Structures are given as C-alpha cells and as structure tokens.
XYZ file of C-alpha atoms in Angstrom:
633
model
C 242.349 66.559 169.525
C 238.674 67.240 168.922
C 237.581 68.294 165.440
C 238.621 71.889 164.885
C 239.542 72.485 168.505
C 242.271 72.049 171.113
C 242.861 68.724 172.899
C 240.252 67.863 175.505
C 241.919 67.850 178.909
C 240.918 64.900 181.044
C 240.297 65.125 184.809
C 243.139 63.912 187.062
C 241.137 60.791 187.996
C 240.972 59.641 184.361
C 244.662 60.380 183.780
C 245.507 58.439 186.926
C 243.319 55.466 185.976
C 244.862 55.301 182.497
C 248.386 55.423 183.954
C 247.638 52.563 186.387
C 246.019 50.278 183.794
C 248.777 51.068 181.292
C 251.496 50.228 183.826
C 249.779 46.959 184.760
C 249.364 46.064 181.095
C 253.057 46.607 180.403
C 254.120 44.210 183.169
C 251.773 41.437 182.101
C 248.337 42.028 183.654
C 246.052 41.371 180.706
C 242.777 40.498 182.412
C 240.386 41.960 184.973
C 237.499 40.669 187.013
C 235.646 43.742 188.203
C 232.539 44.590 190.160
C 230.410 47.660 189.409
C 231.000 50.652 191.655
C 231.164 54.419 191.797
C 234.644 55.287 193.060
C 236.186 52.810 190.596
C 234.378 54.499 187.679
C 237.526 56.196 186.268
C 238.938 52.775 185.417
C 235.951 51.721 183.324
C 236.401 53.831 180.166
C 240.092 52.875 180.066
C 239.438 49.149 180.476
C 236.470 49.173 178.097
C 238.489 50.944 175.402
C 241.368 48.480 175.834
C 238.961 45.562 175.554
C 237.559 47.052 172.334
C 241.126 47.161 171.013
C 241.562 43.522 172.067
C 244.298 44.380 174.548
C 242.482 43.174 177.659
C 240.042 40.446 178.658
C 237.446 41.395 181.272
C 234.668 39.783 183.266
C 232.072 41.608 185.347
C 230.809 40.049 188.604
C 228.295 41.699 190.912
C 229.681 39.963 194.021
C 233.187 41.087 195.002
C 233.791 37.886 196.978
C 233.170 35.856 193.831
C 235.238 38.292 191.757
C 238.252 37.740 193.999
C 238.086 33.979 193.626
C 237.548 34.244 189.855
C 240.786 36.201 189.514
C 242.493 33.726 191.827
C 241.265 30.838 189.688
C 242.505 32.441 186.475
C 245.987 32.912 187.963
C 246.012 29.456 189.548
C 245.627 27.972 186.060
C 248.894 29.514 184.852
C 252.037 27.417 184.546
C 254.430 30.315 185.192
C 253.409 33.644 186.646
C 256.393 35.694 185.503
C 255.501 35.349 181.824
C 252.460 37.567 181.825
C 248.793 36.844 181.315
C 247.853 37.580 184.913
C 244.346 38.595 185.945
C 243.625 41.325 188.511
C 240.489 41.931 190.558
C 239.221 45.525 190.664
C 236.651 46.984 193.069
C 235.244 50.216 194.386
C 235.854 51.400 197.951
C 234.343 50.429 201.302
C 232.821 47.031 202.039
C 233.528 45.997 198.446
C 237.188 45.724 199.434
C 236.365 43.786 202.603
C 234.539 41.175 200.515
C 237.847 40.296 198.845
C 239.282 39.087 202.149
C 238.553 35.346 201.710
C 240.257 35.275 198.301
C 243.196 37.319 199.613
C 243.650 34.899 202.529
C 243.564 31.912 200.178
C 246.057 33.553 197.805
C 248.369 34.194 200.754
C 248.201 30.682 202.145
C 248.366 28.974 198.734
C 251.095 31.224 197.372
C 249.131 32.369 194.306
C 249.669 35.844 192.820
C 246.564 38.000 193.229
C 246.644 41.647 192.145
C 243.978 43.540 194.083
C 243.205 46.961 192.583
C 241.017 48.999 194.942
C 239.597 52.443 194.280
C 239.528 54.735 197.298
C 238.561 58.171 198.565
C 241.300 60.793 198.998
C 243.343 60.854 202.197
C 241.598 63.900 203.660
C 238.293 61.988 203.902
C 239.651 59.058 205.932
C 238.301 59.083 209.488
C 235.773 61.846 208.829
C 232.667 59.706 208.437
C 232.624 60.218 204.669
C 230.484 57.699 202.827
C 232.133 54.404 201.809
C 235.453 55.469 203.306
C 237.561 53.125 205.415
C 241.189 52.420 206.258
C 241.210 49.942 203.408
C 244.992 49.757 203.015
C 244.991 48.052 206.435
C 242.205 45.555 205.773
C 244.623 42.827 204.678
C 247.412 43.479 207.188
C 249.765 40.559 207.606
C 249.003 38.717 204.374
C 249.949 41.057 201.522
C 253.326 40.842 199.819
C 253.171 44.564 199.023
C 250.828 47.539 199.386
C 250.931 50.505 197.031
C 248.817 53.514 198.071
C 248.620 56.069 195.251
C 247.379 59.510 196.371
C 244.688 61.388 194.506
C 245.671 63.921 191.825
C 249.185 62.507 191.507
C 249.314 63.470 187.841
C 248.513 67.066 188.751
C 251.025 67.211 191.603
C 253.969 65.708 189.703
C 253.046 66.395 186.114
C 251.817 63.679 183.771
C 255.176 62.265 182.658
C 256.670 62.124 186.159
C 253.472 60.648 187.608
C 253.316 57.942 184.934
C 256.933 57.033 185.647
C 256.321 56.897 189.401
C 253.179 54.798 188.976
C 254.975 52.400 186.619
C 257.740 51.891 189.174
C 255.290 51.184 191.986
C 253.291 48.780 189.817
C 256.451 46.949 188.762
C 257.472 46.589 192.414
C 254.045 45.217 193.320
C 254.069 42.685 190.504
C 257.539 41.425 191.412
C 256.236 40.909 194.942
C 253.045 39.190 193.742
C 255.009 36.741 191.589
C 257.546 36.085 194.349
C 260.440 37.012 192.095
C 262.324 38.727 194.915
C 261.283 36.490 197.787
C 260.160 33.191 196.265
C 256.962 33.829 198.199
C 254.217 34.699 195.692
C 250.877 35.944 196.935
C 248.459 38.877 197.042
C 249.338 42.549 196.591
C 247.126 45.633 196.814
C 247.176 48.691 194.567
C 245.028 51.267 196.347
C 244.229 54.122 193.963
C 242.644 57.282 195.385
C 240.412 59.489 193.247
C 238.802 62.901 193.709
C 235.811 63.927 191.606
C 235.158 64.405 188.793
C 235.210 60.672 188.134
C 233.849 60.771 184.563
C 235.919 61.482 181.455
C 235.690 64.767 179.582
C 233.828 64.485 176.288
C 234.938 66.077 173.033
C 232.845 68.204 170.664
C 231.716 65.054 168.878
C 230.136 63.713 172.086
C 232.760 60.986 172.585
C 235.815 60.576 174.772
C 238.896 61.192 172.587
C 240.744 57.966 171.812
C 244.112 59.335 172.860
C 242.811 60.003 176.376
C 242.215 56.300 177.017
C 244.783 54.542 174.828
C 247.300 52.215 176.419
C 250.902 52.130 175.300
C 251.701 50.031 172.211
C 251.895 46.331 173.059
C 255.400 45.455 174.223
C 257.459 43.038 172.167
C 257.989 39.398 173.152
C 258.026 39.564 176.902
C 260.843 38.169 178.973
C 259.890 36.664 182.301
C 260.051 39.171 185.138
C 263.222 38.421 187.065
C 264.811 39.934 190.131
C 268.492 39.533 190.919
C 268.892 37.251 193.908
C 271.623 38.285 196.284
C 271.670 34.856 197.900
C 269.617 31.712 198.030
C 267.351 31.016 201.013
C 269.218 29.657 204.023
C 269.344 26.033 204.990
C 270.172 24.687 201.544
C 271.887 21.307 201.592
C 274.960 20.900 199.395
C 275.687 17.394 198.159
C 278.791 15.398 198.875
C 280.775 13.065 196.642
C 280.781 10.177 199.085
C 278.815 7.013 198.238
C 275.338 6.998 199.738
C 274.095 3.942 201.614
C 270.710 2.401 200.735
C 267.880 4.316 202.382
C 264.304 3.318 203.162
C 262.758 6.597 202.105
C 259.417 7.970 200.937
C 258.431 11.041 198.940
C 255.379 12.950 200.233
C 253.722 15.360 197.796
C 251.001 17.841 198.690
C 249.179 20.588 196.858
C 251.549 22.613 194.667
C 251.778 24.564 191.420
C 255.342 23.956 190.177
C 255.290 21.436 187.341
C 259.089 21.191 187.233
C 259.383 20.183 190.883
C 256.589 17.671 190.339
C 258.469 16.053 187.455
C 261.803 16.127 189.268
C 260.542 14.464 192.426
C 258.385 11.948 190.623
C 261.410 10.835 188.605
C 263.639 10.964 191.667
C 261.254 8.559 193.412
C 261.476 6.275 190.381
C 265.278 6.506 190.320
C 265.578 5.736 194.045
C 262.713 3.191 194.019
C 260.975 5.012 196.879
C 257.200 5.016 197.433
C 255.459 8.216 196.316
C 252.567 9.349 198.532
C 251.006 12.032 196.342
C 247.827 14.020 196.935
C 245.563 14.575 193.905
C 246.572 18.242 193.494
C 250.325 17.580 193.705
C 250.801 17.010 189.935
C 252.775 13.907 190.978
C 250.119 11.203 191.175
C 251.494 9.139 188.335
C 254.211 6.706 187.328
C 255.385 3.476 188.890
C 255.938 4.711 192.453
C 252.664 6.492 193.274
C 250.322 4.565 195.559
C 246.582 4.652 196.036
C 245.012 4.168 199.471
C 248.257 5.152 201.202
C 246.483 7.153 203.932
C 244.164 4.212 204.564
C 247.214 1.925 204.738
C 249.057 4.131 207.227
C 246.057 3.954 209.571
C 246.390 0.141 209.820
C 248.855 -1.819 211.976
C 250.689 -2.996 208.843
C 250.942 0.551 207.552
C 252.150 1.908 210.882
C 254.815 -0.796 210.945
C 255.983 0.282 207.487
C 256.005 3.930 208.539
C 258.146 3.025 211.557
C 260.761 1.591 209.155
C 261.005 4.816 207.118
C 264.471 6.375 207.424
C 264.092 9.475 205.222
C 261.245 11.677 203.987
C 261.383 14.183 201.137
C 258.450 16.603 200.998
C 257.111 18.813 198.221
C 254.094 21.085 198.301
C 251.533 21.495 201.064
C 250.235 18.109 202.301
C 247.065 18.575 204.348
C 244.679 15.691 203.706
C 245.775 12.934 206.060
C 246.483 12.739 209.777
C 248.695 9.716 209.150
C 250.897 11.766 206.822
C 250.971 14.559 209.405
C 252.179 12.011 211.964
C 254.909 10.818 209.596
C 256.092 14.388 209.012
C 256.148 15.016 212.776
C 258.804 12.356 213.429
C 261.962 13.754 215.003
C 264.123 10.646 214.689
C 264.597 10.787 210.892
C 265.737 13.458 208.414
C 262.841 15.289 206.774
C 263.834 17.528 203.865
C 261.792 19.869 201.689
C 262.234 20.648 197.999
C 260.630 23.987 197.157
C 260.753 26.777 194.613
C 259.204 29.365 196.938
C 259.751 30.517 200.492
C 256.519 28.843 201.648
C 257.138 25.355 202.987
C 255.179 22.935 205.150
C 256.844 22.284 208.507
C 253.949 22.042 210.952
C 255.863 20.083 213.585
C 259.149 21.972 213.179
C 260.973 18.820 212.102
C 262.321 19.844 208.681
C 266.089 19.420 208.602
C 266.849 21.329 205.427
C 265.360 23.003 202.388
C 266.635 22.356 198.888
C 265.821 25.343 196.720
C 264.774 24.560 193.159
C 264.285 27.715 191.047
C 260.720 28.404 189.874
C 260.105 27.035 186.417
C 263.236 24.941 186.786
C 264.426 24.461 183.252
C 264.931 21.287 181.235
C 264.824 18.068 183.188
C 268.033 16.103 182.728
C 269.386 12.967 184.329
C 272.279 15.029 185.684
C 269.731 17.311 187.308
C 268.231 14.344 189.145
C 271.701 13.311 190.243
C 272.357 16.798 191.589
C 269.065 16.746 193.466
C 269.763 13.310 194.950
C 273.242 14.446 195.972
C 271.903 17.624 197.550
C 269.556 15.484 199.609
C 272.124 12.741 200.323
C 269.367 10.408 199.151
C 270.352 6.868 198.292
C 268.398 4.144 196.499
C 266.074 1.955 198.489
C 267.225 -1.499 199.563
C 265.876 -4.388 197.563
C 262.224 -5.123 198.274
C 261.351 -1.789 199.928
C 258.918 -0.671 197.248
C 257.471 -4.170 196.971
C 256.643 -4.112 200.694
C 254.474 -1.037 200.149
C 252.747 -2.419 197.074
C 252.039 -5.701 198.844
C 250.641 -3.885 201.874
C 248.267 -1.842 199.696
C 247.208 -4.995 197.852
C 246.424 -6.642 201.205
C 243.903 -3.959 202.183
C 240.256 -5.050 202.089
C 238.951 -5.079 198.537
C 236.949 -2.098 197.434
C 233.270 -2.696 196.909
C 232.519 -3.326 193.245
C 230.709 -0.525 191.475
C 227.240 -1.334 190.260
C 224.627 1.019 188.867
C 223.938 2.755 192.174
C 225.128 6.333 192.463
C 227.491 6.255 195.425
C 229.840 9.080 196.297
C 232.846 6.872 195.475
C 231.443 5.914 192.085
C 230.635 9.515 191.181
C 234.053 10.790 192.257
C 235.990 8.082 190.407
C 233.925 8.532 187.263
C 234.512 12.281 187.230
C 238.240 11.809 187.877
C 238.547 9.287 185.042
C 236.826 11.718 182.687
C 239.566 14.291 183.348
C 242.543 12.001 182.687
C 243.704 12.363 179.065
C 244.769 9.405 176.977
C 248.570 9.119 176.670
C 250.285 8.602 173.312
C 250.130 5.132 171.811
C 252.651 2.855 173.534
C 253.072 -0.621 171.994
C 254.980 -1.762 175.081
C 251.818 -1.213 177.110
C 249.625 -2.968 174.597
C 248.180 0.276 173.269
C 246.999 3.250 175.274
C 246.993 2.716 179.005
C 246.021 5.613 181.226
C 246.541 4.111 184.654
C 249.468 2.381 186.302
C 249.565 -1.393 185.802
C 249.479 -2.230 189.524
C 245.862 -0.990 189.649
C 243.678 -3.621 187.963
C 240.417 -1.654 188.045
C 239.015 -0.896 184.589
C 238.627 2.703 183.563
C 235.132 3.962 184.180
C 234.767 6.805 181.693
C 236.556 7.715 178.492
C 237.876 11.272 178.601
C 236.163 13.682 176.213
C 238.173 15.703 173.734
C 239.330 18.229 174.780
C 239.993 16.813 178.213
C 238.753 19.175 180.961
C 240.640 20.299 184.010
C 239.314 19.214 187.386
C 238.536 21.432 190.387
C 237.734 19.717 193.681
C 235.849 20.812 196.744
C 238.012 21.016 199.851
C 236.043 18.724 202.118
C 235.320 15.008 201.615
C 235.568 15.190 197.823
C 239.321 15.653 197.673
C 239.919 13.136 200.461
C 237.875 10.562 198.598
C 240.046 10.961 195.517
C 243.192 11.009 197.645
C 242.166 7.527 198.691
C 240.882 6.190 195.393
C 242.274 8.105 192.396
C 244.515 5.841 190.375
C 248.041 6.912 189.414
C 248.430 7.583 185.717
C 251.057 6.088 183.428
C 251.829 9.385 181.718
C 251.884 12.863 183.231
C 249.553 13.250 186.181
C 246.336 15.171 185.448
C 246.053 18.803 186.501
C 243.752 18.759 189.508
C 243.081 21.958 191.452
C 241.621 22.860 194.837
C 241.861 25.793 197.218
C 244.089 24.023 199.727
C 245.918 27.072 201.044
C 243.406 27.392 203.887
C 241.249 24.469 202.742
C 237.960 26.344 203.004
C 234.900 25.693 200.866
C 234.517 29.419 200.210
C 234.859 30.485 196.585
C 235.202 27.033 195.036
C 232.760 27.742 192.208
C 234.176 31.224 191.628
C 237.645 29.686 191.361
C 236.342 27.218 188.781
C 234.681 30.028 186.808
C 237.961 31.930 186.818
C 239.859 28.893 185.565
C 237.312 28.280 182.824
C 237.495 31.933 181.803
C 241.177 31.369 181.260
C 244.416 33.231 180.990
C 244.192 36.505 179.096
C 246.804 37.327 176.499
C 246.965 40.616 174.626
C 245.540 40.536 171.127
C 245.691 42.827 168.125
C 242.867 44.012 165.906
C 244.202 41.885 163.049
C 244.565 38.690 165.062
C 241.452 38.675 167.206
C 240.532 39.553 170.771
C 242.492 39.161 173.910
C 242.245 35.428 174.227
C 241.766 32.891 176.964
C 245.019 31.045 176.336
C 244.554 28.500 179.112
C 240.773 28.654 179.096
C 240.305 24.918 178.919
C 236.990 23.491 179.931
C 236.649 22.756 183.637
C 234.778 20.179 185.664
C 234.169 20.942 189.329
C 233.359 18.095 191.721
C 231.813 19.370 194.955
C 229.324 18.540 197.685
C 225.918 20.112 198.139
C 226.981 22.492 200.928
C 229.958 23.718 198.906
C 227.616 24.335 195.971
C 225.080 26.252 198.054
C 227.804 28.278 199.767
C 229.033 29.713 196.456
C 226.143 29.164 194.037
C 225.781 32.842 193.154
C 229.232 32.758 191.576
C 227.565 30.921 188.682
C 225.407 33.962 188.048
C 226.620 36.220 185.250
C 225.542 39.414 183.609
C 223.713 39.323 180.299
C 226.775 40.777 178.581
C 229.222 38.242 180.062
C 230.448 35.171 178.219
C 229.380 31.723 179.360
C 232.225 29.656 180.816
C 232.796 26.084 179.699
C 232.169 24.731 183.183
C 230.394 21.618 184.366
C 229.664 21.342 188.089
C 229.028 17.849 189.457
C 227.221 18.079 192.795
C 227.476 15.090 195.132
C 224.307 15.670 197.134
C 224.109 13.732 200.388
C 222.013 16.330 202.227
C 224.646 18.002 204.334
C 228.246 18.165 205.499
C 229.329 14.554 205.496
C 232.941 15.207 206.477
C 231.951 15.803 210.098
C 230.784 12.202 210.366
C 234.415 11.104 209.853
C 235.695 13.089 212.841
C 235.868 12.065 216.473
C 232.999 14.125 217.847
C 230.506 12.286 215.631
C 230.824 9.249 217.899
C 229.856 11.106 221.074
C 227.251 13.600 219.851
C 223.558 12.586 219.890
C 222.228 12.131 216.361
C 219.634 14.902 216.592
C 222.209 17.450 217.780
C 224.841 16.237 215.344
C 222.463 16.511 212.406
C 221.470 20.062 213.255
C 224.808 21.545 214.307
C 227.262 19.638 212.094
C 225.627 17.960 209.109
C 223.254 20.928 208.654
C 221.055 19.565 205.823
C 219.554 22.360 203.715
C 216.116 22.880 202.158
C 217.360 24.338 198.873
C 216.391 22.681 195.591
C 219.802 22.411 193.898
C 218.522 21.703 190.345
C 215.999 24.557 190.515
C 218.652 26.959 191.786
C 221.042 25.894 189.035
C 218.379 26.492 186.372
C 217.600 29.896 187.846
C 221.279 30.787 187.444
C 221.208 29.875 183.764
C 222.801 26.426 183.901
C 221.645 23.392 181.985
C 220.842 20.651 184.489
C 221.420 16.902 184.257
C 219.993 14.572 186.896
C 221.348 11.069 186.286
C 219.883 8.335 188.443
C 222.318 5.535 187.557
C 226.058 5.302 187.044
C 225.547 4.548 183.351
C 223.571 7.753 182.899
C 226.296 9.731 184.670
C 229.021 8.198 182.505
C 227.062 9.111 179.398
C 227.066 12.762 180.502
C 230.770 12.689 181.368
C 231.880 11.360 177.980
C 230.573 14.491 176.260
C 232.758 17.590 175.873
C 232.099 20.384 178.368
C 230.359 23.192 176.500
C 228.831 26.131 178.328
C 227.565 26.066 181.904
C 225.911 22.941 183.260
C 225.220 21.338 186.625
C 225.066 17.572 187.118
C 223.065 16.849 190.262
C 223.667 13.399 191.768
C 221.801 12.205 194.838
C 224.092 9.653 196.418
C 223.404 6.809 198.775
C 224.715 7.322 202.302
C 227.105 10.051 203.356
C 229.672 11.328 200.940
C 229.590 14.906 199.711
C 232.043 17.660 200.360
C-alpha cells in the first residue's frame, strides 16, 4: 500500500511475470541468464527485486546464443538436477528466441535440463505481420521435453489466485520434464509467456514500485528432490540369475555422461571383473587400475584389432563418440552389448544393444552388494586369467610417445592443461605418498594442480580426441572434464565455460549473503583457435556483470586441424584443402582477447606455460599458445 493511499494495482503483465518467476523459484530455478529486450520487460523488475533480496543470481548477456549456452553450462555443472539450483535462460520475442536454437539442440542431444523462458506477443497478433511476432512455440519442434504456452492477461481472466495456481502447476510439469523425473530423459523445455501492454510496473505515490507487487513467496524449507512416481521401469531391463557365470572376456566402454553414481559403479565393476575400461575424458570414469590410455590408437593396429576380435561382452555407459574403432566394436552383432543408463537416452547407433539395465539417477550409496546386483543383472563374469594383462601389454608395445621438450606442441599443451586440472588425492603411504596417476603410466606429471583445482572444459574437435589418446588415468576419482558432446559442435563452447564458472545459484537470505554460486569453481577451457573465434563474443560482459574465474587456453595452429585427420585430406589438393577445410583466419587472437577485457598470457616455451598453469585461476584470462604443426580444435 502506498503512503496514505490504496494499494497500487499492477498491470496484468507484471502480475503474470511475478507469478511465473515465483513458481520457478519455488521448484528450484534460482538463476537466470537473460538478454535485454522489450517484450520481456515485465520480468525485469521482478528478477531485479529478487536479486536485491538475494533470492536469485542473474547474469546479463547481449547475445542470446551465448546466453543459452551459459545457462546450459551452469546446469551441466550440477551433480543432481532434481535438488534445485537450476539456471534458466530468458529472452524477448522474435529472432531472440531463434538464437537459442543451438543451445536447445545441444541440451536435447546431451540430456541436460535447460529451462527456456520466452516472452511473446498475445495470440491475436500471430500471423498478422506484427513486429517481432513469430510462431515461436514451434521453433524447437521435436526436441523439447515440454512446451507451456501461457496466454496474455491470464491473471485477469482467471483471477490472481487461480492464475497463480494454474501457472505453478504448469511450471512444475515443465520442470519435471526438464529434469527427466517422469521419463528419465532430461532436456530442454520452453515456457512461452505472452504479454499485452502496458509492460512497465505501476509506480506508487513515492515514485517507486511497491515491494509487495514484486515480492516472491518466502523461501521454501529444505527442499526434497523433485520426484515423480514411476509406474514401471523402462522396458528391456535384464534381471539377474543365480546360476554361476563363466569367465568372460569383456570390456567396459564409457562415453560422455553426467551421472557420477553410474561412473563409480561401472569403474568398480570393471575392477571387480578385471575387464579393461575404455573411458573417454568426459565419462568421469578415466581412473583406477582398469582404465587405459591410447586405447583408440591400439584398436586401429593389427594387435588391437586382434584383441577386439576376442572380446565376448561389452558394457556401455554414456555417449561414446570420439573413436571410429570404438564405433566398430559397438557395431558387432556376434556378441552381447548391454547398456547401463539412468536416463532414457542411450547410445545404440548400430542397433546392436541387447538390453538396458536401468540404474536410478543419483543412485544412492555404493555398496559391494550393489556391484553384485549389477553384475548379476548383466550376467557378467570375471575375466579369465591374463585378459587384462594382454591389453596392458598391447598398449605398452605401441610406439613410444615423443619426449616433451621446451617446444610448444599441441600434445604438450593439452597434457599440461589436463595435469593442472587433476587434484592431488589424499596421502596414501601404500603409494609412497601422493600419486595422482595410475602406476602403469610411467610419465612424470607435468604441472602441479593449483588450489583450488579448476574444472576443465574441452573443445569438441581435436582437443578432446588428443586427451582421449593421451590423458592418464588417475588413481583417485577421475577429474570432472566437460564438453558439449551431445551434438559435438564447436558452437557455444566459451559460453558454456562462462556458465560453468558463474556457477550454480542457491537462494540466499539477507542475513547470510547473496544468492551464491555454489558450484562456481574456477574453470579452464582448452580449445583451438577456430573454436575460440567462433564464440569469442561470449567472453564479453556488461560493465555491471561479475567477472568469471575462467582461463581459456587457445591452441593456435592457424585453422581447423581436425580435417587433416580425415580421409578427404589425402585426396584434396593442398591449396583447395587449406581454403575450404583448414580455413586459417586473419584475426589477432591476443588483441581480440584484450579487447574483450581478458588478461593475456603468451608463453613461448613449455616451462612458461607450466608457470602460468600452476597459478590459481582468478578472473578472466586467455593463454595464447602458437603450436608447432597441426593440432588445435
């Protein structure tokens, strides 16, 4: 109520915006990446007031494409989506919505929750030629888990209480769909909110918007994970038998995934069965005694193909995409290939998967009995004597890697950055102190990890394949390595890293501080020069926006080196190949980075690079490395 007067009635658009943000807040959306716009204006006073009260964490980005990937990155960093702390992306209408399409496609393919809040014109303007008006609820057809289209003036049509209840129900349904709680298929959802003018809040006699017009509901108590009752488990689940299982020459293949519990279960299952573990860097499983380096290189040799021919069982987790030799193994029709998954999205490119073992998301405590149940469900027996040794011996027989000198090669840069993101394990006297890498890899560590140890984001081209070949398995828990492998594009890599560095928002209270970035650990991003140039503007930020703790290491080899590894490089004339595939650019990467507000390091030797990498990541910086030969990505 204004001083000495009746309550100031707010326009329907403001009441609607407050109801939507309040409903999202109550189901665990505590952060927003938003781009400036007109039709989305009703949201701004509500979000700004909530941020002042330390209930929300926001970031403003002028490019909607970057904003989408920033929100995706923030959600990718979460360990469990049902426990709150999600970040939404919010835009105005028209082409702003279309610019979210790359991030929406990646969220769909990678199975990452992405809440897309789009402002829109009222229904009567669609198809009339009205400015910035499109059929934007159909822009993402085929990839959304749910679409909610809220008509304009809903609070006036239904009354405020009924409208708030209806909006809360629709928002709850959308969030369940985004987190995959009903389908085990998390991904993007769209909340399309239509507004009619006036779009600005009504001001009281004191010249301010009354607090009660914008206030969100009181913070809910300790939040239980969102759960939906499952009528039945997905079909095709294997049930174990009590019969003894014969020895099996099996392998575990692990691709990109987000479920830490499945990673731990399958890593320990491989150890229990003494099976080789062929784990990509983003699988969270590249550690322990069974994980192998150079496995893709091995499988491309006659010795490796002979070993692959002897494989009798394959267990798959995640989304393996990096190696044609692994794809060939998974295409075999003469052996059982089983998948362990916590979502409905599985990898079965060749249609050879025999069965799916469903492991609930988040899993629960890891017990020996749990491993026994998993092995029984898969009818997986221990390997015969010497099976694992055959694989280790075959890797050891590969040509020795070139020793690293002071020259900045792409391999040396990638390994140094990877080492700097592997934390030291607890002291272990049995290992002679602290050992980070598995004992079968004799290479010395290149860089000591700074404290705190940063997370690592990889470009989706040669960078991740280089580390798939060379990154050493760790003794303790595998490092958290991230990449947009859903569709494996280079689009939005830097925006994803910014979103991860911004962190997971959690609601705060005035007496305890602002909405915080609970998982906002520092991030290192390792990318090639084309990936950097493709998304460089995502490093730009408004003068009022906080600086992320993000260090971008650019492996600059003057173009797209990955094409030189593919078959058409051998038959295309060099001049044509250079122009149409490698596509070297004229841009000055260090100058561009400085223009975007980053501190720039330009090491010229491996020692200089290691010196930079041993320091903690503070603020925004770009490390530009010109490498010998081809090797970016």
